[in-house]
XYZ file of N, CA and C in Angstrom:
669
model
N -11.209 -12.011 7.045
C -10.432 -12.148 5.812
C -10.715 -10.995 4.867
N -11.994 -10.584 4.781
C -12.346 -9.487 3.875
C -11.654 -8.199 4.283
N -11.593 -7.928 5.606
C -10.921 -6.723 6.076
C -9.444 -6.774 5.736
N -8.863 -7.952 5.875
C -7.439 -8.102 5.575
C -7.170 -7.830 4.103
N -8.054 -8.338 3.231
C -7.883 -8.105 1.794
C -7.948 -6.617 1.493
N -8.923 -5.927 2.088
C -9.070 -4.494 1.853
C -7.804 -3.741 2.212
N -7.225 -4.062 3.364
C -6.029 -3.364 3.795
C -4.820 -3.768 2.984
N -4.751 -5.035 2.602
C -3.624 -5.475 1.793
C -3.664 -4.829 0.421
N -4.844 -4.521 -0.062
C -4.957 -3.819 -1.340
C -4.385 -2.414 -1.252
N -4.219 -1.977 -0.015
C -3.689 -0.640 0.155
C -2.237 -0.647 0.530
N -1.938 -0.435 1.796
C -0.555 -0.238 2.172
C 0.250 -1.515 2.248
N -0.326 -2.613 1.882
C 0.504 -3.790 1.670
C 1.327 -3.584 0.439
N 0.931 -2.631 -0.319
C 1.735 -2.233 -1.473
C 2.686 -1.137 -1.043
N 2.997 -1.193 0.211
C 3.817 -0.232 0.911
C 4.718 0.638 0.076
N 5.611 0.088 -0.665
C 6.560 0.936 -1.373
C 5.922 1.706 -2.508
N 4.704 1.358 -2.891
C 4.030 2.104 -3.958
C 3.765 3.542 -3.559
N 3.728 3.793 -2.264
C 3.498 5.161 -1.814
C 4.579 6.097 -2.333
N 5.738 5.556 -2.628
C 6.825 6.392 -3.121
C 6.509 7.019 -4.466
N 5.544 6.482 -5.178
C 5.213 7.014 -6.497
C 4.290 8.210 -6.421
N 3.784 8.513 -5.218
C 2.830 9.605 -5.080
C 3.477 10.973 -5.254
N 2.888 11.783 -6.108
C 3.339 13.160 -6.296
C 2.349 14.078 -5.604
N 2.770 14.775 -4.575
C 1.877 15.643 -3.825
C 1.875 17.038 -4.422
N 0.680 17.615 -4.599
C 0.583 18.982 -5.082
C -0.179 19.807 -4.066
N -0.677 20.955 -4.458
C -1.299 21.848 -3.485
C -2.766 22.091 -3.772
N -3.460 21.102 -4.355
C -4.858 21.311 -4.708
C -5.792 21.212 -3.513
N -5.323 20.624 -2.399
C -6.156 20.531 -1.218
C -6.410 21.936 -0.682
N -7.687 22.304 -0.493
C -8.001 23.660 -0.061
C -7.503 23.962 1.345
N -7.265 22.929 2.167
C -6.738 23.121 3.504
C -5.227 22.988 3.434
N -4.518 23.923 4.034
C -3.060 23.949 3.928
C -2.426 22.717 4.547
N -1.475 22.104 3.820
C -0.699 20.986 4.322
C 0.697 21.470 4.683
N 1.432 20.634 5.391
C 2.769 20.968 5.854
C 3.752 20.950 4.687
N 4.379 22.072 4.345
C 5.319 22.100 3.225
C 6.537 21.209 3.442
N 6.925 20.987 4.705
C 8.059 20.100 4.986
C 7.710 18.661 4.623
N 6.474 18.257 4.929
C 6.026 16.912 4.570
C 5.923 16.774 3.059
N 5.430 17.811 2.414
C 5.308 17.804 0.952
C 6.674 17.648 0.294
N 7.669 18.329 0.817
C 9.017 18.258 0.256
C 9.560 16.837 0.326
N 9.309 16.165 1.438
C 9.773 14.783 1.605
C 9.049 13.853 0.640
N 7.727 13.978 0.563
C 6.948 13.118 -0.322
C 7.317 13.343 -1.784
N 7.584 14.581 -2.137
C 8.004 14.883 -3.509
C 9.351 14.238 -3.827
N 10.280 14.277 -2.865
C 11.604 13.688 -3.075
C 11.511 12.175 -3.223
N 10.670 11.566 -2.393
C 10.471 10.119 -2.464
C 9.831 9.748 -3.795
N 8.849 10.542 -4.211
C 8.159 10.313 -5.476
C 9.116 10.396 -6.654
N 9.955 11.406 -6.652
C 10.907 11.596 -7.752
C 11.828 10.398 -7.900
N 12.320 9.889 -6.773
C 13.216 8.734 -6.833
C 12.476 7.488 -7.286
N 11.267 7.288 -6.726
C 10.531 6.061 -7.033
C 10.140 5.986 -8.504
N 9.895 7.122 -9.109
C 9.482 7.136 -10.512
C 10.609 6.740 -11.465
N 11.817 6.651 -10.947
C 12.924 6.169 -11.776
C 12.968 4.651 -11.803
N 12.190 4.005 -10.927
C 12.157 2.543 -10.870
C 11.229 2.009 -11.958
N 11.682 1.025 -12.712
C 10.884 0.501 -13.832
C 9.754 -0.412 -13.352
N 10.097 -1.427 -12.589
C 9.110 -2.376 -12.058
C 9.582 -2.800 -10.672
N 9.425 -1.927 -9.684
C 9.965 -2.197 -8.356
C 9.307 -3.378 -7.657
N 10.111 -4.056 -6.850
C 9.599 -5.153 -6.033
C 10.068 -4.940 -4.602
N 9.255 -5.367 -3.655
C 9.603 -5.189 -2.246
C 9.170 -6.399 -1.443
N 9.959 -6.711 -0.425
C 9.571 -7.708 0.570
C 9.165 -6.931 1.818
N 8.111 -7.371 2.482
C 7.613 -6.613 3.624
C 7.070 -7.529 4.709
N 6.920 -6.959 5.892
C 6.265 -7.630 7.011
C 4.977 -6.876 7.314
N 3.902 -7.633 7.478
C 2.573 -7.066 7.721
C 2.113 -7.530 9.096
N 1.772 -6.594 9.985
C 1.392 -6.957 11.351
C 0.071 -6.309 11.746
N -0.758 -7.078 12.454
C -2.009 -6.568 13.006
C -1.889 -6.562 14.525
N -2.225 -5.433 15.146
C -2.223 -5.314 16.603
C -3.587 -4.815 17.064
N -3.947 -5.167 18.317
C -5.182 -4.613 18.867
C -4.891 -3.262 19.511
N -5.904 -2.661 20.108
C -5.755 -1.320 20.675
C -4.742 -1.274 21.814
N -4.487 -2.418 22.448
C -3.531 -2.491 23.546
C -2.107 -2.765 23.065
N -1.945 -2.895 21.752
C -0.624 -3.140 21.198
C -0.237 -4.603 21.136
N -1.173 -5.508 21.436
C -0.889 -6.941 21.370
C -0.940 -7.413 19.921
N 0.101 -8.126 19.495
C 0.155 -8.623 18.118
C -0.878 -9.727 17.913
N -1.744 -9.554 16.931
C -2.766 -10.549 16.610
C -2.335 -11.426 15.448
N -1.521 -10.873 14.562
C -1.065 -11.618 13.391
C 0.148 -10.930 12.789
N 1.100 -11.733 12.334
C 2.271 -11.205 11.635
C 2.530 -12.066 10.408
N 2.626 -11.452 9.263
C 2.858 -12.183 8.019
C 3.933 -11.476 7.201
N 4.619 -12.245 6.379
C 5.596 -11.681 5.451
C 5.061 -11.824 4.032
N 5.378 -10.868 3.182
C 4.877 -10.921 1.816
C 5.787 -10.197 0.853
N 5.378 -10.205 -0.405
C 6.118 -9.500 -1.451
C 5.135 -8.739 -2.331
N 5.624 -7.701 -2.976
C 4.811 -6.947 -3.920
C 5.680 -6.551 -5.101
N 5.104 -6.663 -6.294
C 5.754 -6.212 -7.523
C 4.820 -5.199 -8.165
N 5.365 -4.090 -8.645
C 4.547 -3.026 -9.228
C 5.105 -2.573 -10.565
N 4.212 -2.062 -11.393
C 4.617 -1.478 -12.673
C 3.516 -0.514 -13.088
N 3.769 0.778 -12.935
C 2.707 1.744 -13.187
C 1.571 1.522 -12.210
N 0.354 1.337 -12.717
C -0.799 1.077 -11.848
C -1.035 -0.414 -11.635
N -0.157 -1.236 -12.151
C -0.284 -2.687 -12.005
C 0.425 -3.150 -10.734
N -0.067 -4.254 -10.146
C 0.605 -4.805 -8.978
C 0.298 -6.294 -8.824
N 1.164 -6.966 -8.069
C 0.981 -8.365 -7.699
C 1.500 -8.512 -6.275
N 0.590 -8.754 -5.341
C 0.930 -8.910 -3.929
C 0.794 -10.378 -3.549
N 1.784 -10.906 -2.843
C 1.740 -12.287 -2.366
C 1.956 -12.303 -0.858
N 1.005 -12.896 -0.128
C 1.130 -13.119 1.302
C 0.666 -14.544 1.572
N 1.001 -15.124 2.734
C 0.564 -16.487 3.022
C -0.942 -16.655 2.850
N -1.337 -17.557 1.974
C -2.744 -17.866 1.765
C -3.457 -17.000 0.755
N -2.806 -15.938 0.270
C -3.485 -15.029 -0.644
C -2.551 -14.459 -1.699
N -3.138 -14.148 -2.863
C -2.440 -13.396 -3.896
C -3.396 -12.353 -4.455
N -2.901 -11.155 -4.667
C -3.696 -10.054 -5.198
C -3.054 -9.574 -6.489
N -3.847 -9.500 -7.540
C -3.357 -9.085 -8.855
C -4.157 -7.882 -9.339
N -3.527 -7.033 -10.141
C -4.265 -5.998 -10.863
C -3.469 -5.565 -12.078
N -4.157 -5.475 -13.211
C -3.518 -4.984 -14.439
C -3.853 -3.516 -14.677
N -4.409 -2.871 -13.647
C -4.790 -1.465 -13.754
C -6.247 -1.262 -14.109
N -6.880 -2.287 -14.667
C -8.298 -2.217 -15.039
C -9.143 -3.210 -14.251
N -8.567 -4.386 -13.999
C -9.258 -5.455 -13.281
C -8.414 -5.893 -12.096
N -9.061 -6.232 -10.977
C -8.343 -6.758 -9.817
C -8.840 -8.162 -9.504
N -7.910 -9.016 -9.070
C -8.208 -10.399 -8.702
C -7.686 -10.649 -7.293
N -8.536 -11.188 -6.413
C -8.132 -11.558 -5.058
C -8.270 -13.070 -4.933
N -7.126 -13.758 -4.828
C -7.139 -15.221 -4.806
C -6.936 -15.739 -3.390
N -7.881 -16.552 -2.919
C -7.836 -17.192 -1.604
C -7.395 -18.640 -1.798
N -6.183 -18.961 -1.344
C -5.639 -20.299 -1.574
C -6.423 -21.385 -0.849
N -6.826 -21.135 0.404
C -7.505 -22.160 1.189
C -8.835 -22.563 0.569
N -9.527 -21.610 -0.052
C -10.814 -21.890 -0.693
C -10.657 -22.183 -2.178
N -9.452 -21.972 -2.697
C -9.199 -22.063 -4.141
C -10.259 -21.259 -4.898
N -10.384 -19.999 -4.482
C -11.406 -19.107 -5.031
C -10.790 -17.756 -5.368
N -11.182 -17.202 -6.514
C -10.703 -15.878 -6.900
C -11.892 -14.950 -7.113
N -11.818 -13.754 -6.536
C -12.851 -12.741 -6.695
C -12.354 -11.691 -7.676
N -13.168 -11.408 -8.686
C -12.778 -10.492 -9.759
C -13.619 -9.219 -9.670
N -12.974 -8.063 -9.758
C -13.669 -6.775 -9.724
C -13.062 -5.830 -10.747
N -13.872 -4.874 -11.195
C -13.315 -3.748 -11.937
C -12.577 -2.869 -10.938
N -11.461 -2.321 -11.347
C -10.703 -1.458 -10.448
C -11.537 -0.277 -9.988
N -12.336 0.305 -10.867
C -13.168 1.455 -10.507
C -14.190 1.122 -9.436
N -14.508 -0.174 -9.308
C -15.509 -0.585 -8.326
C -14.927 -0.661 -6.926
N -13.604 -0.646 -6.815
C -12.961 -0.734 -5.510
C -12.829 0.680 -4.956
N -13.901 1.191 -4.377
C -13.925 2.577 -3.914
C -13.777 2.647 -2.401
N -13.277 3.783 -1.923
C -13.152 3.994 -0.490
C -11.994 3.259 0.144
N -11.132 2.627 -0.639
C -10.001 1.891 -0.113
C -8.704 2.577 -0.519
N -7.649 2.323 0.250
C -6.335 2.867 -0.087
C -5.697 1.908 -1.076
N -6.110 1.974 -2.313
C -5.644 1.029 -3.322
C -4.356 1.494 -3.984
N -3.617 0.570 -4.610
C -2.402 0.949 -5.333
C -2.666 1.986 -6.410
N -3.817 1.882 -7.075
C -4.137 2.855 -8.112
C -4.186 4.269 -7.533
N -4.815 4.420 -6.360
C -4.916 5.737 -5.746
C -3.550 6.241 -5.306
N -2.697 5.317 -4.885
C -1.367 5.714 -4.448
C -0.538 6.254 -5.599
N -0.925 5.922 -6.833
C -0.199 6.397 -8.003
C -0.830 7.651 -8.601
N -1.882 8.185 -7.958
C -2.525 9.386 -8.480
C -2.448 10.500 -7.441
N -3.507 11.325 -7.337
C -3.504 12.414 -6.359
C -4.110 11.972 -5.037
N -3.689 10.818 -4.575
C -4.260 10.185 -3.389
C -4.242 11.097 -2.162
N -3.066 11.542 -1.747
C -2.966 12.368 -0.550
C -3.610 13.730 -0.761
N -3.424 14.251 -1.948
C -3.981 15.548 -2.299
C -5.475 15.624 -2.024
N -6.183 14.606 -2.475
C -7.640 14.627 -2.442
C -8.216 14.100 -1.131
N -7.524 13.172 -0.489
C -8.129 12.434 0.613
C -7.523 12.681 1.988
N -6.379 13.368 2.056
C -5.687 13.500 3.334
C -5.137 14.893 3.589
N -5.026 15.213 4.870
C -4.182 16.303 5.344
C -2.918 15.638 5.873
N -1.762 16.243 5.656
C -0.523 15.593 6.084
C 0.424 16.598 6.718
N 1.254 16.083 7.636
C 2.235 16.942 8.301
C 3.427 16.102 8.735
N 4.578 16.760 8.873
C 5.795 16.108 9.346
C 5.821 16.179 10.866
N 5.928 15.006 11.514
C 5.950 14.963 12.978
C 7.351 15.060 13.561
N 8.360 14.691 12.771
C 9.719 14.704 13.293
C 10.510 13.515 12.790
N 11.574 13.179 13.509
C 12.454 12.088 13.105
C 12.681 11.124 14.266
N 13.073 9.890 13.926
C 13.448 8.916 14.939
C 14.528 8.008 14.362
N 15.288 7.374 15.249
C 16.324 6.436 14.853
C 15.792 5.016 14.999
N 16.046 4.197 13.986
C 15.632 2.794 14.050
C 16.523 1.965 13.137
N 17.165 0.951 13.708
C 18.008 0.062 12.916
C 19.107 0.770 12.160
N 19.676 1.807 12.766
C 20.742 2.543 12.108
C 20.265 3.538 11.067
N 18.952 3.678 10.927
C 18.386 4.611 9.955
C 17.776 5.816 10.667
N 17.768 6.942 9.992
C 17.020 8.102 10.462
C 15.725 8.157 9.672
N 14.608 8.011 10.379
C 13.303 7.944 9.731
C 12.507 9.223 9.979
N 11.905 9.734 8.921
C 11.048 10.914 9.014
C 9.593 10.463 9.057
N 8.869 10.913 10.074
C 7.483 10.482 10.274
C 6.506 11.508 9.714
N 5.623 11.033 8.843
C 4.578 11.883 8.272
C 3.217 11.354 8.708
N 2.425 12.221 9.286
C 1.092 11.865 9.774
C 0.039 12.311 8.771
N -0.866 11.402 8.426
C -1.940 11.714 7.484
C -3.293 11.512 8.154
N -4.182 12.464 7.953
C -5.531 12.393 8.508
C -6.531 12.448 7.363
N -7.422 11.451 7.251
C -8.385 11.459 6.147
C -9.371 12.615 6.276
N -9.651 13.264 5.157
C -10.632 14.349 5.166
C -12.056 13.803 5.172
N -12.228 12.576 4.697
C -13.532 11.916 4.712
C -13.652 11.123 6.008
N -14.467 11.577 6.919
C -14.565 10.972 8.241
C -15.342 9.661 8.253
N -15.865 9.238 7.103
C -16.576 7.957 7.054
C -15.615 6.795 6.800
N -14.345 7.084 6.571
C -13.370 6.022 6.332
C -13.216 5.163 7.587
N -12.886 3.875 7.448
C -12.746 2.995 8.614
C -11.497 3.286 9.442
N -10.572 4.082 8.902
C -9.349 4.437 9.618
C -9.371 5.935 9.921
N -8.663 6.330 10.989
C -8.652 7.758 11.335
C -7.263 8.371 11.243
N -6.223 7.538 11.150
C -4.866 8.046 10.981
C -4.043 7.067 10.155
N -3.100 7.629 9.391
C -2.101 6.830 8.693
C -0.752 7.487 8.958
N 0.228 6.677 9.361
C 1.575 7.190 9.590
C 2.535 6.555 8.596
N 3.374 7.376 7.984
C 4.389 6.909 7.051
C 5.763 7.264 7.600
N 6.724 6.348 7.422
C 8.104 6.626 7.804
C 8.985 6.495 6.572
N 9.792 7.512 6.331
C 10.659 7.580 5.157
C 12.119 7.578 5.604
N 12.940 6.763 4.936
C 14.381 6.744 5.193
C 14.964 8.076 4.715
N 15.460 8.869 5.636
C 15.913 10.223 5.314
C 17.073 10.244 4.329
N 18.014 9.322 4.478
C 19.204 9.346 3.623
C 18.932 8.831 2.217
N 18.095 7.794 2.108
C 17.835 7.179 0.800
C 16.601 7.719 0.101
N 15.759 8.460 0.830
C 14.508 8.988 0.272
C 13.621 7.870 -0.283
N 13.496 6.797 0.499
C 12.609 5.695 0.126
C 11.688 5.390 1.301
N 10.546 4.816 0.986
C 9.564 4.438 1.984
C 10.112 3.310 2.850
N 9.894 3.377 4.165
C 10.366 2.341 5.090
C 9.211 1.580 5.743
N 8.234 2.295 6.282
C 7.122 1.606 6.934
C 5.888 2.497 6.997
N 4.761 1.872 7.334
C 3.492 2.586 7.462
C 2.647 1.931 8.534
N 1.777 2.723 9.140
C 0.836 2.185 10.122
C -0.525 2.825 9.898
N -1.563 1.983 9.845
C -2.943 2.450 9.705
C -3.654 2.230 11.037
N -4.274 3.261 11.570
C -5.038 3.146 12.807
C -6.520 3.102 12.468
N -7.133 1.960 12.713
C -8.553 1.800 12.428
C -9.410 2.340 13.567
N -10.620 2.721 13.246
C -11.532 3.240 14.258
C -11.951 2.165 15.255
N -11.838 0.884 14.865
C -12.189 -0.196 15.789
C -11.069 -0.485 16.782
N -9.976 0.256 16.699
C -8.870 0.088 17.633
C -7.714 -0.728 17.094
N -7.955 -1.505 16.055
C -6.881 -2.316 15.485
C -5.878 -1.451 14.730
N -4.640 -1.926 14.691
C -3.565 -1.209 14.008
C -2.921 -2.146 12.997
N -2.696 -1.653 11.814
C -2.115 -2.452 10.740
C -0.809 -1.792 10.305
N 0.296 -2.519 10.413
C 1.583 -1.923 10.065
C 2.284 -2.723 8.979
N 3.102 -2.036 8.193
C 3.842 -2.611 7.082
C 5.267 -2.075 7.138
N 6.241 -2.971 7.097
C 7.639 -2.557 7.119
C 8.383 -3.213 5.966
N 9.096 -2.417 5.202
C 9.845 -2.925 4.050
C 11.183 -3.485 4.511
N 11.476 -4.723 4.117
C 12.768 -5.323 4.456
C 13.745 -5.254 3.296
N 13.224 -5.179 2.070
C 14.097 -5.022 0.903
C 13.311 -4.375 -0.228
N 14.012 -3.628 -1.060
C 13.387 -2.943 -2.186
C 14.333 -2.976 -3.374
N 13.834 -3.483 -4.511
C 14.630 -3.536 -5.732
C 13.963 -2.668 -6.798
N 14.748 -1.938 -7.582
C 14.167 -1.007 -8.561
C 13.556 -1.658 -9.789
N 13.948 -2.890 -10.114
C 13.419 -3.532 -11.323
C 13.371 -5.042 -11.146
N 12.148 -5.580 -11.108
C 11.971 -7.021 -10.948
C 12.115 -7.768 -12.265
N 12.174 -7.029 -13.379
C 12.349 -7.659 -14.681
C 11.199 -8.558 -15.089
N 9.961 -8.130 -14.817
C 8.790 -8.947 -15.120
C 8.045 -8.410 -16.340
N 7.197 -9.268 -16.923
C 6.329 -8.861 -18.026
C 4.955 -8.513 -17.466
N 4.077 -7.977 -18.292
C 2.735 -7.600 -17.843
C 1.899 -8.802 -17.422
N 2.282 -9.997 -17.849
C 1.554 -11.206 -17.458
C 1.626 -11.433 -15.949
N 2.622 -10.863 -15.306
C 2.802 -10.996 -13.856
C 1.619 -10.415 -13.087
N 0.893 -9.491 -13.676
C -0.142 -8.744 -12.971
C -1.563 -9.194 -13.317
N -1.660 -10.308 -14.036
C -2.959 -10.853 -14.441
C -3.125 -12.247 -13.849
N -4.281 -12.519 -13.249
C -4.559 -13.847 -12.710
C -4.792 -14.814 -13.859
N -3.980 -15.853 -13.921
C -4.078 -16.873 -14.969
C -4.673 -18.134 -14.359
N -5.969 -18.373 -14.602
C -6.644 -19.479 -13.932
C -6.131 -20.846 -14.358
N -5.411 -20.917 -15.469
C -4.851 -22.211 -15.875
C -3.765 -22.673 -14.908
N -3.225 -21.746 -14.130
C -2.203 -22.096 -13.145
C -2.807 -22.515 -11.807
N -4.151 -22.443 -11.714
C -4.841 -22.782 -10.475
C -5.976 -23.761 -10.793
N -5.655 -25.027 -10.995
C -6.659 -26.025 -11.395
C -7.851 -26.071 -10.437
N -9.051 -26.057 -11.008
C -10.265 -26.170 -10.212
C -10.681 -24.908 -9.492
N -10.036 -23.792 -9.769
C -10.354 -22.557 -9.064
C -11.788 -22.111 -9.339
N -12.474 -21.661 -8.278
C -13.822 -21.109 -8.423
C -13.709 -19.608 -8.658
N -14.361 -19.117 -9.701
C -14.283 -17.706 -10.057
C -15.563 -16.989 -9.628
N -15.419 -15.970 -8.786
C -16.542 -15.134 -8.371
C -16.368 -13.787 -9.068
N -17.112 -13.588 -10.131
C -16.954 -12.389 -10.958
C -17.970 -11.332 -10.535
N -17.499 -10.250 -9.946
C -18.369 -9.180 -9.456
C -18.419 -7.984 -10.395
N -17.955 -8.153 -11.609
C -17.984 -7.056 -12.576
C -19.375 -6.897 -13.180
């Protein structure tokens, strides 16, 4: 469950990757074609006020056998997010993060700065790829009537639990479509967007865990 939470804090916020603005501060040269695509996606995504997305999250083993498939939703606003998947809800107001486990009726609270080494939504809204990855364009493929551009990312920090991240971008719409994380243990975690709306029309209260809505919840405060 802990591993799942860590990954959901990252690319389960799948469409948040569109907010990333790639620059050239990485001392190792990156692929300019990949940069152009990421910049275009970023430009479009930044016009969205409070985007929401529905997605499918799948875990596979090294042999490609599906171990788990779940559907979820994510709402974002700046560095804030609210992720909902079966059995769990993840909240962040940009300063504090809450991970709520429905089966245990327990919420774990952390400072956002304390969540280090993870592909978090906050990092996706900053110089995430610039600082932590080398990236290149692998080519295009057809899927579901869409032309998808594949971008391969390799972490520069070799102590990370994953060794590759793949992103697929809808070429015509310049929006994020799917992602796959390859873990060093052989497991693969993929996220595919089924719908994306530019404005969910929510208030900032959407991104804060309100314990009055969860009677009897146990709070584990790690701040």
